[in-house]
GROMACS .gro file of C-alpha atoms in nm:
model
  358
    1UNK     CA    1  -0.742   3.566   2.079
    2UNK     CA    2  -0.676   3.202   2.162
    3UNK     CA    3  -0.333   3.129   2.302
    4UNK     CA    4  -0.127   2.817   2.266
    5UNK     CA    5   0.077   2.746   2.575
    6UNK     CA    6   0.360   2.505   2.589
    7UNK     CA    7   0.525   2.363   2.902
    8UNK     CA    8   0.891   2.378   2.965
    9UNK     CA    9   1.109   2.229   3.237
   10UNK     CA   10   1.205   2.512   3.478
   11UNK     CA   11   1.534   2.500   3.649
   12UNK     CA   12   1.652   2.725   3.926
   13UNK     CA   13   1.854   3.031   3.830
   14UNK     CA   14   2.091   3.146   4.101
   15UNK     CA   15   2.002   3.500   4.210
   16UNK     CA   16   2.259   3.774   4.211
   17UNK     CA   17   2.264   4.108   4.394
   18UNK     CA   18   2.248   4.415   4.179
   19UNK     CA   19   2.466   4.689   4.331
   20UNK     CA   20   2.582   5.030   4.231
   21UNK     CA   21   2.406   5.339   4.107
   22UNK     CA   22   2.313   5.314   3.742
   23UNK     CA   23   2.225   5.601   3.514
   24UNK     CA   24   1.914   5.544   3.313
   25UNK     CA   25   1.619   5.744   3.194
   26UNK     CA   26   1.269   5.649   3.317
   27UNK     CA   27   0.984   5.807   3.143
   28UNK     CA   28   0.699   5.941   3.351
   29UNK     CA   29   0.421   5.728   3.499
   30UNK     CA   30   0.112   5.697   3.289
   31UNK     CA   31  -0.182   5.925   3.379
   32UNK     CA   32  -0.492   5.774   3.217
   33UNK     CA   33  -0.676   6.111   3.225
   34UNK     CA   34  -0.427   6.301   3.006
   35UNK     CA   35  -0.226   6.238   2.687
   36UNK     CA   36   0.150   6.293   2.685
   37UNK     CA   37   0.435   6.182   2.459
   38UNK     CA   38   0.606   6.047   2.772
   39UNK     CA   39   0.297   5.865   2.902
   40UNK     CA   40   0.247   5.499   2.848
   41UNK     CA   41  -0.124   5.551   2.877
   42UNK     CA   42  -0.324   5.664   2.581
   43UNK     CA   43  -0.535   5.903   2.783
   44UNK     CA   44  -0.880   6.028   2.708
   45UNK     CA   45  -1.228   6.019   2.858
   46UNK     CA   46  -1.281   5.656   2.759
   47UNK     CA   47  -0.996   5.530   2.974
   48UNK     CA   48  -1.029   5.381   3.325
   49UNK     CA   49  -0.876   5.614   3.589
   50UNK     CA   50  -0.528   5.515   3.666
   51UNK     CA   51  -0.487   5.326   4.002
   52UNK     CA   52  -0.153   5.421   4.160
   53UNK     CA   53  -0.148   5.080   4.336
   54UNK     CA   54  -0.151   4.898   4.000
   55UNK     CA   55   0.199   4.963   3.883
   56UNK     CA   56   0.352   4.799   3.575
   57UNK     CA   57   0.706   4.848   3.452
   58UNK     CA   58   0.829   4.796   3.099
   59UNK     CA   59   1.194   4.793   2.985
   60UNK     CA   60   1.227   4.864   2.609
   61UNK     CA   61   1.511   4.735   2.388
   62UNK     CA   62   1.754   4.958   2.195
   63UNK     CA   63   1.546   5.214   1.995
   64UNK     CA   64   1.265   5.240   2.255
   65UNK     CA   65   0.931   5.386   2.197
   66UNK     CA   66   0.920   5.552   1.859
   67UNK     CA   67   1.106   5.291   1.662
   68UNK     CA   68   0.794   5.230   1.443
   69UNK     CA   69   0.842   4.859   1.475
   70UNK     CA   70   0.921   4.612   1.762
   71UNK     CA   71   0.923   4.843   2.072
   72UNK     CA   72   0.628   5.044   1.943
   73UNK     CA   73   0.419   4.727   1.910
   74UNK     CA   74   0.495   4.641   2.278
   75UNK     CA   75   0.413   5.001   2.375
   76UNK     CA   76   0.077   4.976   2.199
   77UNK     CA   77  -0.021   4.681   2.416
   78UNK     CA   78   0.104   4.867   2.724
   79UNK     CA   79  -0.097   5.171   2.631
   80UNK     CA   80  -0.415   4.970   2.582
   81UNK     CA   81  -0.371   4.791   2.915
   82UNK     CA   82  -0.308   5.128   3.095
   83UNK     CA   83  -0.629   5.261   2.941
   84UNK     CA   84  -0.856   4.959   2.974
   85UNK     CA   85  -0.735   4.826   3.304
   86UNK     CA   86  -0.648   5.150   3.483
   87UNK     CA   87  -0.279   5.071   3.528
   88UNK     CA   88   0.000   5.313   3.620
   89UNK     CA   89   0.316   5.240   3.418
   90UNK     CA   90   0.673   5.333   3.411
   91UNK     CA   91   0.911   5.265   3.114
   92UNK     CA   92   1.281   5.257   3.068
   93UNK     CA   93   1.497   5.211   2.757
   94UNK     CA   94   1.823   5.020   2.680
   95UNK     CA   95   2.117   5.210   2.537
   96UNK     CA   96   2.357   5.103   2.262
   97UNK     CA   97   2.664   4.921   2.392
   98UNK     CA   98   2.553   4.904   2.752
   99UNK     CA   99   2.686   4.630   2.991
  100UNK     CA  100   2.467   4.344   3.113
  101UNK     CA  101   2.476   4.502   3.462
  102UNK     CA  102   2.290   4.804   3.311
  103UNK     CA  103   1.999   4.585   3.201
  104UNK     CA  104   1.990   4.408   3.533
  105UNK     CA  105   1.998   4.741   3.719
  106UNK     CA  106   1.717   4.879   3.505
  107UNK     CA  107   1.491   4.590   3.589
  108UNK     CA  108   1.592   4.599   3.958
  109UNK     CA  109   1.516   4.972   3.976
  110UNK     CA  110   1.167   4.908   3.848
  111UNK     CA  111   1.118   4.650   4.112
  112UNK     CA  112   1.262   4.872   4.383
  113UNK     CA  113   1.016   5.148   4.278
  114UNK     CA  114   0.724   4.911   4.342
  115UNK     CA  115   0.642   4.802   3.991
  116UNK     CA  116   0.496   4.459   3.959
  117UNK     CA  117   0.475   4.301   3.701
  118UNK     CA  118   0.786   4.400   3.501
  119UNK     CA  119   0.800   4.332   3.122
  120UNK     CA  120   1.128   4.319   2.937
  121UNK     CA  121   1.103   4.370   2.558
  122UNK     CA  122   1.363   4.180   2.353
  123UNK     CA  123   1.573   3.867   2.374
  124UNK     CA  124   1.878   4.065   2.493
  125UNK     CA  125   1.714   4.094   2.837
  126UNK     CA  126   1.701   3.719   2.882
  127UNK     CA  127   1.998   3.676   3.118
  128UNK     CA  128   1.898   3.984   3.314
  129UNK     CA  129   1.534   3.873   3.357
  130UNK     CA  130   1.651   3.529   3.477
  131UNK     CA  131   1.886   3.684   3.734
  132UNK     CA  132   1.657   3.959   3.864
  133UNK     CA  133   1.350   3.727   3.874
  134UNK     CA  134   1.543   3.473   4.082
  135UNK     CA  135   1.644   3.757   4.324
  136UNK     CA  136   1.282   3.876   4.346
  137UNK     CA  137   1.061   3.564   4.362
  138UNK     CA  138   0.748   3.764   4.465
  139UNK     CA  139   0.759   3.975   4.145
  140UNK     CA  140   0.608   3.863   3.821
  141UNK     CA  141   0.815   3.907   3.508
  142UNK     CA  142   0.755   3.872   3.136
  143UNK     CA  143   1.003   3.872   2.850
  144UNK     CA  144   0.917   3.920   2.496
  145UNK     CA  145   1.096   3.698   2.241
  146UNK     CA  146   1.299   3.457   2.458
  147UNK     CA  147   1.280   3.170   2.706
  148UNK     CA  148   1.427   3.299   3.029
  149UNK     CA  149   1.374   3.035   3.295
  150UNK     CA  150   1.206   3.091   3.627
  151UNK     CA  151   0.885   3.013   3.802
  152UNK     CA  152   0.783   3.378   3.808
  153UNK     CA  153   0.867   3.446   3.432
  154UNK     CA  154   0.629   3.442   3.142
  155UNK     CA  155   0.783   3.399   2.796
  156UNK     CA  156   0.590   3.569   2.518
  157UNK     CA  157   0.728   3.410   2.202
  158UNK     CA  158   0.627   3.410   1.841
  159UNK     CA  159   0.644   3.189   1.531
  160UNK     CA  160   0.831   3.456   1.332
  161UNK     CA  161   0.933   3.211   1.066
  162UNK     CA  162   0.568   3.143   0.979
  163UNK     CA  163   0.483   3.511   0.917
  164UNK     CA  164   0.805   3.555   0.735
  165UNK     CA  165   0.728   3.261   0.505
  166UNK     CA  166   0.414   3.450   0.388
  167UNK     CA  167   0.593   3.772   0.316
  168UNK     CA  168   0.872   3.572   0.145
  169UNK     CA  169   0.606   3.423  -0.084
  170UNK     CA  170   0.463   3.774  -0.145
  171UNK     CA  171   0.813   3.894  -0.239
  172UNK     CA  172   0.866   3.609  -0.490
  173UNK     CA  173   0.515   3.656  -0.637
  174UNK     CA  174   0.581   4.025  -0.692
  175UNK     CA  175   0.952   4.027  -0.782
  176UNK     CA  176   1.030   4.099  -1.145
  177UNK     CA  177   1.398   4.010  -1.120
  178UNK     CA  178   1.375   3.686  -0.917
  179UNK     CA  179   1.626   3.850  -0.685
  180UNK     CA  180   1.519   3.966  -0.337
  181UNK     CA  181   1.700   4.071  -0.019
  182UNK     CA  182   1.686   4.030   0.360
  183UNK     CA  183   1.847   4.273   0.613
  184UNK     CA  184   1.871   4.155   0.969
  185UNK     CA  185   1.954   4.396   1.248
  186UNK     CA  186   2.174   4.163   1.458
  187UNK     CA  187   2.273   3.814   1.364
  188UNK     CA  188   2.113   3.608   1.639
  189UNK     CA  189   1.911   3.277   1.637
  190UNK     CA  190   1.590   3.482   1.669
  191UNK     CA  191   1.657   3.701   1.357
  192UNK     CA  192   1.777   3.397   1.162
  193UNK     CA  193   1.424   3.266   1.207
  194UNK     CA  194   1.302   3.562   1.005
  195UNK     CA  195   1.555   3.490   0.727
  196UNK     CA  196   1.479   3.115   0.727
  197UNK     CA  197   1.109   3.165   0.693
  198UNK     CA  198   1.139   3.438   0.428
  199UNK     CA  199   1.376   3.227   0.216
  200UNK     CA  200   1.154   2.921   0.245
  201UNK     CA  201   0.843   3.121   0.144
  202UNK     CA  202   1.017   3.275  -0.157
  203UNK     CA  203   1.149   2.933  -0.269
  204UNK     CA  204   0.803   2.787  -0.240
  205UNK     CA  205   0.697   3.011  -0.515
  206UNK     CA  206   1.020   3.033  -0.718
  207UNK     CA  207   1.268   2.751  -0.626
  208UNK     CA  208   1.567   2.914  -0.791
  209UNK     CA  209   1.507   3.273  -0.667
  210UNK     CA  210   1.811   3.459  -0.535
  211UNK     CA  211   1.789   3.578  -0.179
  212UNK     CA  212   2.065   3.818  -0.070
  213UNK     CA  213   2.106   3.838   0.309
  214UNK     CA  214   2.309   4.069   0.533
  215UNK     CA  215   2.319   4.145   0.904
  216UNK     CA  216   2.416   4.483   1.028
  217UNK     CA  217   2.598   4.387   1.351
  218UNK     CA  218   2.696   4.087   1.557
  219UNK     CA  219   2.635   4.029   1.929
  220UNK     CA  220   2.717   4.178   2.171
  221UNK     CA  221   2.675   4.482   1.947
  222UNK     CA  222   2.302   4.542   1.926
  223UNK     CA  223   2.320   4.877   1.755
  224UNK     CA  224   2.202   4.702   1.435
  225UNK     CA  225   1.847   4.757   1.567
  226UNK     CA  226   1.887   5.130   1.582
  227UNK     CA  227   2.106   5.251   1.295
  228UNK     CA  228   1.909   5.357   0.988
  229UNK     CA  229   2.229   5.461   0.804
  230UNK     CA  230   2.356   5.100   0.822
  231UNK     CA  231   2.023   4.967   0.710
  232UNK     CA  232   2.018   5.204   0.412
  233UNK     CA  233   2.373   5.106   0.306
  234UNK     CA  234   2.295   4.732   0.324
  235UNK     CA  235   1.973   4.768   0.119
  236UNK     CA  236   2.147   4.992  -0.140
  237UNK     CA  237   2.401   4.715  -0.199
  238UNK     CA  238   2.116   4.467  -0.267
  239UNK     CA  239   1.932   4.698  -0.497
  240UNK     CA  240   2.252   4.768  -0.687
  241UNK     CA  241   2.287   4.396  -0.722
  242UNK     CA  242   1.950   4.357  -0.896
  243UNK     CA  243   1.718   4.293  -0.592
  244UNK     CA  244   1.391   4.465  -0.638
  245UNK     CA  245   1.232   4.386  -0.296
  246UNK     CA  246   1.408   4.380   0.045
  247UNK     CA  247   1.256   4.252   0.375
  248UNK     CA  248   1.401   4.407   0.686
  249UNK     CA  249   1.397   4.262   1.035
  250UNK     CA  250   1.608   4.539   1.187
  251UNK     CA  251   1.398   4.745   1.423
  252UNK     CA  252   1.471   5.114   1.393
  253UNK     CA  253   1.732   5.047   1.118
  254UNK     CA  254   1.451   4.949   0.892
  255UNK     CA  255   1.380   5.309   0.815
  256UNK     CA  256   1.704   5.324   0.624
  257UNK     CA  257   1.593   5.020   0.412
  258UNK     CA  258   1.273   5.202   0.323
  259UNK     CA  259   1.472   5.509   0.222
  260UNK     CA  260   1.700   5.302  -0.001
  261UNK     CA  261   1.397   5.135  -0.164
  262UNK     CA  262   1.238   5.475  -0.236
  263UNK     CA  263   1.556   5.613  -0.396
  264UNK     CA  264   1.599   5.297  -0.602
  265UNK     CA  265   1.244   5.285  -0.727
  266UNK     CA  266   1.204   4.947  -0.557
  267UNK     CA  267   0.997   4.791  -0.283
  268UNK     CA  268   1.049   4.689   0.079
  269UNK     CA  269   0.877   4.471   0.336
  270UNK     CA  270   0.823   4.591   0.695
  271UNK     CA  271   0.827   4.395   1.014
  272UNK     CA  272   0.649   4.359   1.351
  273UNK     CA  273   0.403   4.651   1.301
  274UNK     CA  274   0.206   4.744   0.994
  275UNK     CA  275   0.477   4.984   0.878
  276UNK     CA  276   0.272   5.117   0.586
  277UNK     CA  277   0.086   5.290   0.873
  278UNK     CA  278   0.374   5.372   1.104
  279UNK     CA  279   0.668   5.461   0.878
  280UNK     CA  280   0.752   5.817   0.757
  281UNK     CA  281   0.497   5.941   0.509
  282UNK     CA  282   0.774   5.980   0.244
  283UNK     CA  283   0.840   5.608   0.230
  284UNK     CA  284   0.499   5.444   0.300
  285UNK     CA  285   0.427   5.384  -0.072
  286UNK     CA  286   0.737   5.151  -0.111
  287UNK     CA  287   0.614   4.913   0.167
  288UNK     CA  288   0.473   4.611  -0.021
  289UNK     CA  289   0.350   4.446   0.306
  290UNK     CA  290   0.473   4.394   0.661
  291UNK     CA  291   0.525   4.075   0.864
  292UNK     CA  292   0.291   4.135   1.151
  293UNK     CA  293   0.403   4.021   1.496
  294UNK     CA  294   0.129   4.095   1.739
  295UNK     CA  295   0.340   4.188   2.044
  296UNK     CA  296   0.073   4.433   2.144
  297UNK     CA  297  -0.175   4.151   2.177
  298UNK     CA  298   0.069   3.939   2.378
  299UNK     CA  299   0.149   4.221   2.618
  300UNK     CA  300  -0.218   4.307   2.673
  301UNK     CA  301  -0.309   3.936   2.724
  302UNK     CA  302  -0.034   3.905   2.979
  303UNK     CA  303  -0.133   4.214   3.174
  304UNK     CA  304  -0.501   4.124   3.164
  305UNK     CA  305  -0.416   3.777   3.306
  306UNK     CA  306  -0.207   3.932   3.586
  307UNK     CA  307  -0.483   4.177   3.663
  308UNK     CA  308  -0.725   3.887   3.681
  309UNK     CA  309  -0.503   3.717   3.947
  310UNK     CA  310  -0.357   3.454   3.725
  311UNK     CA  311  -0.005   3.557   3.632
  312UNK     CA  312   0.119   3.324   3.349
  313UNK     CA  313   0.458   3.154   3.363
  314UNK     CA  314   0.646   2.960   3.103
  315UNK     CA  315   0.611   3.021   2.729
  316UNK     CA  316   0.298   3.123   2.543
  317UNK     CA  317   0.348   3.080   2.164
  318UNK     CA  318   0.179   3.314   1.923
  319UNK     CA  319   0.176   3.156   1.574
  320UNK     CA  320  -0.042   3.168   1.265
  321UNK     CA  321  -0.308   2.944   1.414
  322UNK     CA  322  -0.391   3.216   1.670
  323UNK     CA  323  -0.307   3.508   1.442
  324UNK     CA  324  -0.004   3.575   1.652
  325UNK     CA  325   0.183   3.655   1.334
  326UNK     CA  326   0.063   3.736   0.981
  327UNK     CA  327   0.100   3.993   0.700
  328UNK     CA  328  -0.052   4.335   0.631
  329UNK     CA  329  -0.260   4.446   0.334
  330UNK     CA  330  -0.243   4.823   0.388
  331UNK     CA  331  -0.200   5.005   0.062
  332UNK     CA  332  -0.356   4.726  -0.148
  333UNK     CA  333  -0.025   4.619  -0.300
  334UNK     CA  334  -0.081   4.254  -0.225
  335UNK     CA  335  -0.458   4.241  -0.293
  336UNK     CA  336  -0.397   4.051  -0.615
  337UNK     CA  337  -0.203   3.773  -0.448
  338UNK     CA  338  -0.397   3.745  -0.115
  339UNK     CA  339  -0.571   3.425  -0.224
  340UNK     CA  340  -0.234   3.261  -0.277
  341UNK     CA  341  -0.099   3.384   0.056
  342UNK     CA  342  -0.410   3.264   0.240
  343UNK     CA  343  -0.367   2.924   0.081
  344UNK     CA  344  -0.006   2.908   0.206
  345UNK     CA  345  -0.121   3.024   0.552
  346UNK     CA  346  -0.384   2.746   0.578
  347UNK     CA  347  -0.134   2.485   0.461
  348UNK     CA  348   0.102   2.594   0.744
  349UNK     CA  349  -0.180   2.586   1.000
  350UNK     CA  350  -0.288   2.238   0.877
  351UNK     CA  351   0.072   2.105   0.898
  352UNK     CA  352   0.100   2.048   0.525
  353UNK     CA  353   0.391   2.294   0.519
  354UNK     CA  354   0.660   2.292   0.792
  355UNK     CA  355   0.840   2.620   0.795
  356UNK     CA  356   1.214   2.598   0.893
  357UNK     CA  357   1.329   2.819   1.184
  358UNK     CA  358   1.698   2.807   1.108
   0.00000   0.00000   0.00000
C-alpha cells in the first residue's frame, strides 16, 4: 500500500514520572509456533519463529481483542507482524472508567518490561502516549487515531469521513423510507467525522433525507464503545421512528445495533472491520455493508518500517487514495449500486467532492 505522509510541527511535551503499582491484565507473549486465544501471534508452520529480542507492546482501547471492530482490526495487523516478522508481543487492555494514570501506567509497564515499540490503539491514549514518550525518548511509540506530539511518536490516522461518505451514499440508495440513522459510541471530534461523512454521502444521493443521530456516552465516559445494550436501545428508537438503515461507529456497542436491526427487520452498517464476516452469525445477514478502516494495514506497515530500522514519526494519513478506508461488499447486498459508489469514490480522490469532517 502507498502511504501519504504529512509533516506536522512537533513541540516538546514535558515528561512526567509514572509512579505507583497499577493493576492491569497483560495477555501472554506471542509464540509464533503455537496458536492460542491469548497469543497475539497467529501461529502455524508458515510463521517465522518468534525472536525474544524483538518485543512489541500493544495497548488496546476499551473492549479489547474480540470487539469484532476497531481493536480487532489492530490485532489483525499485530498478528500478521508477529507471524511474518518473528516478533514477540505483549498486549494490555483499557478498562471502563479508568483514570488517565492507568493508561500512562499501562504504557510505562510495557516499556519497563522491555517492549519497543509500543502501540496505543485509540485516541483516548493521546495524552498518555505524549507523556510516556517524552519520559522515554529512546522508545518508539505509535498511536492509532490521534496526533500525539513527540519526536518518537508515529500517528496512524485515517480519513474516516471519506469512507463514511460512501456508506452514507449506500444507505440513501438502499433506503425505502428516506430515513436513516447513525449511532456513535462516544461524542468526540473523531466520531463526529464518521457522522459528518455519512450525512454528506446520504445527502449527495437524497438531499432531503432524514438522518437521525445519537451518541451513547460523553467523554470522559468511554463505555459507549463497549455497551451493546446501549447500542441496541439507541437503534431501536431510530427504527421505531421510521429509519430502515442505521450506521454504527460504536466499537463493541455495535453488536447491539445489529441485534436491533435484526429484530426490526431492518438493515445496519458496520464499521472498521468487514463485520459481515466478524459479527455474530445471527446478525450477519442484516449488515448492508461496512465502512472499512484498514487499521491492520497501518499497524503492519508501521511495524515493518520499525523492523527495517526506519521508525516513522509524525502522521501517516490513510485515505481513499491509498485504500486506507473504503466499504465492504461481503454478502452482495450492495452489488447493484457498486458502480455508483465507485463513481463517488473516484470523485473524492480526484478532488471533485470535498467531504466534511465536522
